[in-house]
Amino acid sequence: METKTEHYSSQVDTWLVALIACILLGVLILAAFISWKSGDYRAVVFVLVCELVTAGMMALIAYPLQYQLSPDKMLVRSGVMRTEVPVHKITGIQKTRNPFSAPAWSLDRLKIDYDNKGYPAYVIVSPTDQERFIKQLKSFHHSSSAEIDLSK
């Protein structure tokens, strides 16, 4: 029997990406202004190197960003980081706009609660088609013996 894996990309809030870009650009402009006023251009070079390192690190942890659902697991891939959640360990799903750091480029998010070796845990995701994602996750979950609370 062939197992089907569904792939979902993250929603992207353009304002969020623009905000991050503006912050990085603003710091660079501020450093350029300070350097211009003082006549010492080392600050611009230092800030530019720091921002390139920061942007590189952000890319390492944020690209590619995708979610994979299969009958036995949900895999969240965010750059070099991976979170694997067994479908039968999922205990609840709720919509959230939690702004804390998560493998999601949108604030239109889903909080997936699960049991991690006897301890409660969760992962926050923002798939582009949330309704399809939830429906697929429910169908995979119903094939296991565990129960899932979608009313949270």
Short mmCIF file of N, CA and C in Angstrom, two decimals:
data_model
loop_
_atom_site.label_atom_id
_atom_site.label_comp_id
_atom_site.label_asym_id
_atom_site.label_seq_id
_atom_site.Cartn_x
_atom_site.Cartn_y
_atom_site.Cartn_z
N MET A 1 0.84 -1.19 0.00
CA MET A 1 0.00 0.00 0.00
C MET A 1 0.88 1.25 0.00
N GLU A 2 0.58 2.17 -0.86
CA GLU A 2 1.36 3.39 -1.00
C GLU A 2 0.91 4.43 0.03
N THR A 3 1.85 5.02 0.74
CA THR A 3 1.49 6.07 1.70
C THR A 3 1.63 7.42 1.02
N LYS A 4 0.67 8.25 1.27
CA LYS A 4 0.64 9.56 0.63
C LYS A 4 1.14 10.62 1.61
N THR A 5 2.10 11.40 1.17
CA THR A 5 2.62 12.51 1.96
C THR A 5 2.15 13.81 1.33
N GLU A 6 1.52 14.65 2.13
CA GLU A 6 1.06 15.96 1.67
C GLU A 6 2.08 17.01 2.08
N HIS A 7 2.39 17.92 1.17
CA HIS A 7 3.34 19.00 1.43
C HIS A 7 2.57 20.33 1.47
N TYR A 8 2.88 21.13 2.46
CA TYR A 8 2.27 22.44 2.61
C TYR A 8 3.36 23.47 2.81
N SER A 9 3.22 24.60 2.15
CA SER A 9 4.17 25.68 2.40
C SER A 9 3.54 26.63 3.43
N SER A 10 4.36 27.51 3.96
CA SER A 10 3.89 28.46 4.96
C SER A 10 3.22 29.65 4.28
N GLN A 11 2.16 30.15 4.92
CA GLN A 11 1.61 31.43 4.49
C GLN A 11 2.69 32.48 4.72
N VAL A 12 2.67 33.54 3.96
CA VAL A 12 3.64 34.61 4.14
C VAL A 12 2.89 35.93 4.31
N ASP A 13 3.10 36.58 5.45
CA ASP A 13 2.59 37.93 5.66
C ASP A 13 3.65 38.87 5.12
N THR A 14 3.34 39.56 4.02
CA THR A 14 4.33 40.44 3.40
C THR A 14 4.74 41.56 4.35
N TRP A 15 3.82 42.01 5.18
CA TRP A 15 4.16 43.08 6.12
C TRP A 15 5.21 42.60 7.12
N LEU A 16 5.18 41.32 7.48
CA LEU A 16 6.16 40.77 8.42
C LEU A 16 7.55 40.72 7.78
N VAL A 17 7.61 40.27 6.54
CA VAL A 17 8.88 40.23 5.82
C VAL A 17 9.41 41.66 5.62
N ALA A 18 8.49 42.59 5.26
CA ALA A 18 8.89 43.99 5.07
C ALA A 18 9.39 44.60 6.38
N LEU A 19 8.76 44.26 7.49
CA LEU A 19 9.20 44.79 8.80
C LEU A 19 10.62 44.33 9.12
N ILE A 20 10.91 43.06 8.89
CA ILE A 20 12.26 42.54 9.15
C ILE A 20 13.27 43.23 8.24
N ALA A 21 12.91 43.38 6.96
CA ALA A 21 13.82 44.05 6.01
C ALA A 21 14.04 45.52 6.41
N CYS A 22 12.99 46.19 6.84
CA CYS A 22 13.11 47.60 7.25
C CYS A 22 13.99 47.75 8.49
N ILE A 23 13.87 46.83 9.42
CA ILE A 23 14.71 46.88 10.62
C ILE A 23 16.18 46.74 10.22
N LEU A 24 16.49 45.75 9.39
CA LEU A 24 17.87 45.56 8.95
C LEU A 24 18.38 46.77 8.17
N LEU A 25 17.55 47.29 7.27
CA LEU A 25 17.95 48.46 6.49
C LEU A 25 18.08 49.70 7.38
N GLY A 26 17.18 49.86 8.34
CA GLY A 26 17.23 51.01 9.25
C GLY A 26 18.51 51.05 10.07
N VAL A 27 18.94 49.89 10.56
CA VAL A 27 20.18 49.83 11.33
C VAL A 27 21.37 50.20 10.44
N LEU A 28 21.35 49.70 9.21
CA LEU A 28 22.43 50.03 8.27
C LEU A 28 22.46 51.53 7.95
N ILE A 29 21.30 52.13 7.74
CA ILE A 29 21.22 53.57 7.46
C ILE A 29 21.70 54.38 8.67
N LEU A 30 21.30 53.95 9.86
CA LEU A 30 21.74 54.63 11.08
C LEU A 30 23.27 54.56 11.21
N ALA A 31 23.84 53.40 10.96
CA ALA A 31 25.31 53.26 11.03
C ALA A 31 25.98 54.13 9.98
N ALA A 32 25.40 54.21 8.79
CA ALA A 32 25.98 55.05 7.73
C ALA A 32 25.92 56.53 8.13
N PHE A 33 24.82 56.94 8.73
CA PHE A 33 24.68 58.32 9.18
C PHE A 33 25.71 58.65 10.27
N ILE A 34 25.84 57.77 11.25
CA ILE A 34 26.82 57.97 12.33
C ILE A 34 28.24 58.02 11.77
N SER A 35 28.53 57.13 10.84
CA SER A 35 29.85 57.09 10.21
C SER A 35 30.12 58.36 9.42
N TRP A 36 29.11 58.82 8.70
CA TRP A 36 29.25 60.04 7.90
C TRP A 36 29.52 61.24 8.81
N LYS A 37 28.78 61.30 9.94
CA LYS A 37 28.95 62.42 10.87
C LYS A 37 30.33 62.39 11.55
N SER A 38 30.79 61.19 11.88
CA SER A 38 32.06 61.08 12.60
C SER A 38 33.26 61.01 11.65
N GLY A 39 33.02 60.66 10.40
CA GLY A 39 34.11 60.52 9.44
C GLY A 39 34.81 59.17 9.53
N ASP A 40 34.32 58.29 10.40
CA ASP A 40 34.92 56.96 10.58
C ASP A 40 33.97 55.93 9.97
N TYR A 41 34.36 55.35 8.83
CA TYR A 41 33.48 54.44 8.10
C TYR A 41 33.59 52.98 8.55
N ARG A 42 34.38 52.72 9.58
CA ARG A 42 34.48 51.34 10.08
C ARG A 42 33.16 50.85 10.66
N ALA A 43 32.36 51.77 11.21
CA ALA A 43 31.07 51.38 11.78
C ALA A 43 30.15 50.79 10.72
N VAL A 44 30.13 51.40 9.52
CA VAL A 44 29.29 50.88 8.44
C VAL A 44 29.75 49.49 8.03
N VAL A 45 31.03 49.30 7.91
CA VAL A 45 31.56 47.98 7.53
C VAL A 45 31.21 46.96 8.60
N PHE A 46 31.39 47.32 9.87
CA PHE A 46 31.07 46.41 10.97
C PHE A 46 29.58 46.04 10.96
N VAL A 47 28.71 47.04 10.85
CA VAL A 47 27.26 46.78 10.83
C VAL A 47 26.88 45.95 9.62
N LEU A 48 27.46 46.25 8.47
CA LEU A 48 27.16 45.48 7.25
C LEU A 48 27.54 44.02 7.43
N VAL A 49 28.72 43.75 7.99
CA VAL A 49 29.14 42.37 8.23
C VAL A 49 28.20 41.70 9.22
N CYS A 50 27.83 42.41 10.30
CA CYS A 50 26.90 41.85 11.29
C CYS A 50 25.54 41.53 10.66
N GLU A 51 25.06 42.42 9.80
CA GLU A 51 23.77 42.18 9.16
C GLU A 51 23.83 41.03 8.16
N LEU A 52 24.92 40.90 7.45
CA LEU A 52 25.07 39.76 6.53
C LEU A 52 25.08 38.44 7.31
N VAL A 53 25.77 38.43 8.43
CA VAL A 53 25.80 37.23 9.28
C VAL A 53 24.39 36.95 9.82
N THR A 54 23.70 37.98 10.28
CA THR A 54 22.34 37.83 10.80
C THR A 54 21.41 37.31 9.70
N ALA A 55 21.47 37.90 8.53
CA ALA A 55 20.61 37.45 7.42
C ALA A 55 20.92 36.01 7.03
N GLY A 56 22.19 35.65 7.04
CA GLY A 56 22.58 34.26 6.74
C GLY A 56 22.04 33.29 7.77
N MET A 57 22.13 33.66 9.04
CA MET A 57 21.61 32.80 10.10
C MET A 57 20.09 32.68 10.01
N MET A 58 19.42 33.78 9.69
CA MET A 58 17.96 33.72 9.52
C MET A 58 17.59 32.79 8.37
N ALA A 59 18.35 32.87 7.29
CA ALA A 59 18.08 31.99 6.14
C ALA A 59 18.30 30.53 6.51
N LEU A 60 19.33 30.26 7.30
CA LEU A 60 19.60 28.87 7.72
C LEU A 60 18.47 28.28 8.55
N ILE A 61 17.80 29.11 9.34
CA ILE A 61 16.72 28.57 10.18
C ILE A 61 15.33 28.80 9.62
N ALA A 62 15.22 29.56 8.53
CA ALA A 62 13.88 29.87 8.03
C ALA A 62 13.63 29.45 6.58
N TYR A 63 14.62 28.95 5.89
CA TYR A 63 14.42 28.57 4.49
C TYR A 63 15.07 27.23 4.21
N PRO A 64 14.42 26.30 3.60
CA PRO A 64 13.02 26.33 3.21
C PRO A 64 12.13 26.09 4.42
N LEU A 65 10.90 26.54 4.32
CA LEU A 65 9.91 26.35 5.38
C LEU A 65 8.74 25.60 4.79
N GLN A 66 8.53 24.38 5.28
CA GLN A 66 7.41 23.58 4.78
C GLN A 66 6.97 22.58 5.84
N TYR A 67 5.76 22.11 5.65
CA TYR A 67 5.16 21.14 6.56
C TYR A 67 4.76 19.93 5.72
N GLN A 68 5.04 18.74 6.25
CA GLN A 68 4.69 17.51 5.54
C GLN A 68 3.82 16.66 6.45
N LEU A 69 2.72 16.19 5.90
CA LEU A 69 1.83 15.30 6.63
C LEU A 69 1.82 13.94 5.95
N SER A 70 2.00 12.91 6.75
CA SER A 70 1.87 11.55 6.26
C SER A 70 1.03 10.80 7.29
N PRO A 71 0.58 9.59 6.98
CA PRO A 71 -0.28 8.88 7.92
C PRO A 71 0.34 8.65 9.31
N ASP A 72 1.66 8.65 9.39
CA ASP A 72 2.28 8.38 10.69
C ASP A 72 2.93 9.58 11.37
N LYS A 73 3.23 10.66 10.62
CA LYS A 73 3.91 11.79 11.25
C LYS A 73 3.64 13.11 10.54
N MET A 74 3.85 14.18 11.31
CA MET A 74 3.86 15.54 10.77
C MET A 74 5.30 16.02 10.91
N LEU A 75 5.88 16.45 9.80
CA LEU A 75 7.25 16.93 9.80
C LEU A 75 7.23 18.43 9.51
N VAL A 76 7.82 19.21 10.42
CA VAL A 76 7.95 20.64 10.23
C VAL A 76 9.40 20.90 9.91
N ARG A 77 9.64 21.41 8.70
CA ARG A 77 11.01 21.68 8.27
C ARG A 77 11.19 23.19 8.12
N SER A 78 12.09 23.71 8.93
CA SER A 78 12.38 25.14 8.91
C SER A 78 13.89 25.29 8.81
N GLY A 79 14.36 25.44 7.57
CA GLY A 79 15.80 25.51 7.35
C GLY A 79 16.47 24.23 7.81
N VAL A 80 17.50 24.36 8.64
CA VAL A 80 18.23 23.19 9.11
C VAL A 80 17.53 22.50 10.28
N MET A 81 16.47 23.11 10.80
CA MET A 81 15.76 22.52 11.93
C MET A 81 14.58 21.67 11.44
N ARG A 82 14.36 20.59 12.17
CA ARG A 82 13.24 19.70 11.85
C ARG A 82 12.55 19.29 13.14
N THR A 83 11.22 19.33 13.10
CA THR A 83 10.43 18.84 14.23
C THR A 83 9.53 17.75 13.67
N GLU A 84 9.62 16.58 14.26
CA GLU A 84 8.81 15.45 13.82
C GLU A 84 7.82 15.10 14.93
N VAL A 85 6.53 15.10 14.59
CA VAL A 85 5.48 14.80 15.56
C VAL A 85 4.70 13.58 15.08
N PRO A 86 4.72 12.49 15.85
CA PRO A 86 3.89 11.34 15.47
C PRO A 86 2.41 11.74 15.49
N VAL A 87 1.69 11.43 14.43
CA VAL A 87 0.28 11.82 14.32
C VAL A 87 -0.54 11.30 15.50
N HIS A 88 -0.27 10.08 15.94
CA HIS A 88 -1.07 9.52 17.04
C HIS A 88 -0.80 10.20 18.38
N LYS A 89 0.25 11.05 18.47
CA LYS A 89 0.56 11.78 19.71
C LYS A 89 -0.08 13.16 19.75
N ILE A 90 -0.72 13.58 18.64
CA ILE A 90 -1.36 14.89 18.61
C ILE A 90 -2.62 14.87 19.45
N THR A 91 -2.74 15.87 20.34
CA THR A 91 -3.88 15.93 21.26
C THR A 91 -4.83 17.07 20.97
N GLY A 92 -4.40 18.06 20.21
CA GLY A 92 -5.30 19.18 19.92
C GLY A 92 -4.74 20.12 18.88
N ILE A 93 -5.66 20.86 18.26
CA ILE A 93 -5.30 21.88 17.27
C ILE A 93 -6.16 23.10 17.55
N GLN A 94 -5.52 24.26 17.56
CA GLN A 94 -6.31 25.48 17.70
C GLN A 94 -5.71 26.59 16.86
N LYS A 95 -6.57 27.48 16.39
CA LYS A 95 -6.10 28.64 15.63
C LYS A 95 -5.53 29.64 16.62
N THR A 96 -4.46 30.32 16.22
CA THR A 96 -3.82 31.29 17.09
C THR A 96 -3.18 32.40 16.26
N ARG A 97 -2.93 33.51 16.91
CA ARG A 97 -2.18 34.60 16.29
C ARG A 97 -0.98 34.92 17.17
N ASN A 98 -0.50 33.92 17.88
CA ASN A 98 0.64 34.05 18.78
C ASN A 98 1.83 34.60 18.00
N PRO A 99 2.37 35.76 18.45
CA PRO A 99 3.47 36.38 17.69
C PRO A 99 4.86 35.84 18.03
N PHE A 100 4.94 34.92 18.99
CA PHE A 100 6.25 34.40 19.38
C PHE A 100 6.88 33.61 18.24
N SER A 101 8.18 33.49 18.31
CA SER A 101 8.94 32.81 17.27
C SER A 101 8.40 31.41 17.02
N ALA A 102 8.23 31.10 15.74
CA ALA A 102 7.71 29.80 15.34
C ALA A 102 8.09 29.57 13.88
N PRO A 103 8.08 28.31 13.44
CA PRO A 103 8.35 28.04 12.02
C PRO A 103 7.14 28.44 11.18
N ALA A 104 6.93 29.76 11.07
CA ALA A 104 5.78 30.29 10.35
C ALA A 104 6.08 31.72 9.92
N TRP A 105 5.75 32.05 8.67
CA TRP A 105 5.96 33.40 8.16
C TRP A 105 4.66 34.20 8.13
N SER A 106 3.70 33.78 8.92
CA SER A 106 2.42 34.47 9.00
C SER A 106 1.93 34.40 10.45
N LEU A 107 1.11 35.37 10.84
CA LEU A 107 0.51 35.30 12.18
C LEU A 107 -0.82 34.57 12.16
N ASP A 108 -1.24 34.10 11.00
CA ASP A 108 -2.44 33.27 10.87
C ASP A 108 -1.97 31.82 11.06
N ARG A 109 -2.01 31.36 12.31
CA ARG A 109 -1.30 30.14 12.68
C ARG A 109 -2.20 29.08 13.31
N LEU A 110 -1.64 27.87 13.35
CA LEU A 110 -2.27 26.76 14.06
C LEU A 110 -1.31 26.27 15.14
N LYS A 111 -1.84 26.11 16.35
CA LYS A 111 -1.05 25.54 17.44
C LYS A 111 -1.41 24.06 17.52
N ILE A 112 -0.41 23.21 17.31
CA ILE A 112 -0.61 21.75 17.34
C ILE A 112 -0.05 21.25 18.67
N ASP A 113 -0.94 20.81 19.56
CA ASP A 113 -0.52 20.24 20.84
C ASP A 113 -0.26 18.76 20.67
N TYR A 114 0.76 18.25 21.34
CA TYR A 114 1.06 16.83 21.27
C TYR A 114 1.77 16.36 22.54
N ASP A 115 1.81 15.06 22.69
CA ASP A 115 2.48 14.44 23.83
C ASP A 115 3.90 14.09 23.41
N ASN A 116 4.87 14.67 24.11
CA ASN A 116 6.28 14.43 23.81
C ASN A 116 6.89 13.62 24.94
N LYS A 117 6.84 12.31 24.82
CA LYS A 117 7.40 11.39 25.82
C LYS A 117 6.83 11.66 27.20
N GLY A 118 5.50 11.85 27.27
CA GLY A 118 4.83 12.06 28.54
C GLY A 118 4.71 13.51 28.97
N TYR A 119 5.28 14.43 28.22
CA TYR A 119 5.22 15.86 28.55
C TYR A 119 4.43 16.60 27.47
N PRO A 120 3.62 17.58 27.88
CA PRO A 120 2.89 18.35 26.86
C PRO A 120 3.85 19.22 26.06
N ALA A 121 3.62 19.28 24.77
CA ALA A 121 4.45 20.10 23.88
C ALA A 121 3.54 20.64 22.78
N TYR A 122 4.06 21.60 22.04
CA TYR A 122 3.30 22.11 20.90
C TYR A 122 4.26 22.67 19.86
N VAL A 123 3.74 22.78 18.64
CA VAL A 123 4.45 23.44 17.55
C VAL A 123 3.43 24.35 16.88
N ILE A 124 3.90 25.52 16.44
CA ILE A 124 3.01 26.46 15.77
C ILE A 124 3.39 26.50 14.30
N VAL A 125 2.38 26.35 13.43
CA VAL A 125 2.60 26.32 11.99
C VAL A 125 1.62 27.28 11.30
N SER A 126 1.89 27.61 10.07
CA SER A 126 0.97 28.47 9.30
C SER A 126 0.85 27.97 7.86
N PRO A 127 0.24 26.81 7.67
CA PRO A 127 0.10 26.29 6.30
C PRO A 127 -0.80 27.19 5.45
N THR A 128 -0.51 27.23 4.15
CA THR A 128 -1.27 28.10 3.25
C THR A 128 -2.75 27.73 3.21
N ASP A 129 -3.06 26.47 3.20
CA ASP A 129 -4.46 26.02 3.17
C ASP A 129 -4.75 25.32 4.50
N GLN A 130 -5.11 26.14 5.50
CA GLN A 130 -5.30 25.59 6.85
C GLN A 130 -6.42 24.58 6.92
N GLU A 131 -7.52 24.84 6.25
CA GLU A 131 -8.67 23.92 6.31
C GLU A 131 -8.29 22.55 5.73
N ARG A 132 -7.59 22.54 4.60
CA ARG A 132 -7.15 21.28 3.99
C ARG A 132 -6.14 20.58 4.91
N PHE A 133 -5.24 21.37 5.51
CA PHE A 133 -4.23 20.84 6.42
C PHE A 133 -4.92 20.13 7.61
N ILE A 134 -5.89 20.82 8.22
CA ILE A 134 -6.61 20.25 9.37
C ILE A 134 -7.38 19.00 8.95
N LYS A 135 -8.05 19.07 7.81
CA LYS A 135 -8.82 17.92 7.31
C LYS A 135 -7.90 16.71 7.08
N GLN A 136 -6.75 16.96 6.46
CA GLN A 136 -5.80 15.88 6.19
C GLN A 136 -5.25 15.31 7.50
N LEU A 137 -4.91 16.19 8.42
CA LEU A 137 -4.39 15.75 9.71
C LEU A 137 -5.43 14.93 10.46
N LYS A 138 -6.69 15.37 10.43
CA LYS A 138 -7.76 14.61 11.08
C LYS A 138 -7.93 13.25 10.44
N SER A 139 -7.85 13.18 9.10
CA SER A 139 -8.03 11.88 8.44
C SER A 139 -6.90 10.93 8.79
N PHE A 140 -5.66 11.43 8.87
CA PHE A 140 -4.54 10.59 9.28
C PHE A 140 -4.68 10.20 10.75
N HIS A 141 -5.16 11.12 11.56
CA HIS A 141 -5.28 10.87 12.99
C HIS A 141 -6.36 9.85 13.29
N HIS A 142 -7.47 9.89 12.54
CA HIS A 142 -8.57 8.95 12.76
C HIS A 142 -8.17 7.51 12.47
N SER A 143 -7.12 7.33 11.69
CA SER A 143 -6.68 5.97 11.42
C SER A 143 -5.88 5.41 12.59
N SER A 144 -5.51 6.28 13.56
CA SER A 144 -4.83 5.80 14.77
C SER A 144 -5.88 5.63 15.86
N SER A 145 -5.47 5.07 16.99
CA SER A 145 -6.43 4.81 18.06
C SER A 145 -6.57 5.98 19.03
N ALA A 146 -5.75 7.01 18.90
CA ALA A 146 -5.79 8.14 19.82
C ALA A 146 -6.89 9.12 19.43
N GLU A 147 -7.26 9.98 20.39
CA GLU A 147 -8.28 10.98 20.13
C GLU A 147 -7.62 12.34 20.01
N ILE A 148 -8.24 13.21 19.21
CA ILE A 148 -7.72 14.56 19.03
C ILE A 148 -8.82 15.57 19.35
N ASP A 149 -8.47 16.62 20.07
CA ASP A 149 -9.43 17.65 20.43
C ASP A 149 -9.22 18.85 19.52
N LEU A 150 -10.14 19.05 18.60
CA LEU A 150 -10.04 20.17 17.66
C LEU A 150 -10.77 21.39 18.16
N SER A 151 -11.36 21.31 19.35
CA SER A 151 -12.14 22.43 19.87
C SER A 151 -11.34 23.38 20.72
N LYS A 152 -10.06 23.09 20.95
CA LYS A 152 -9.24 23.93 21.81
C LYS A 152 -9.10 25.32 21.24
#
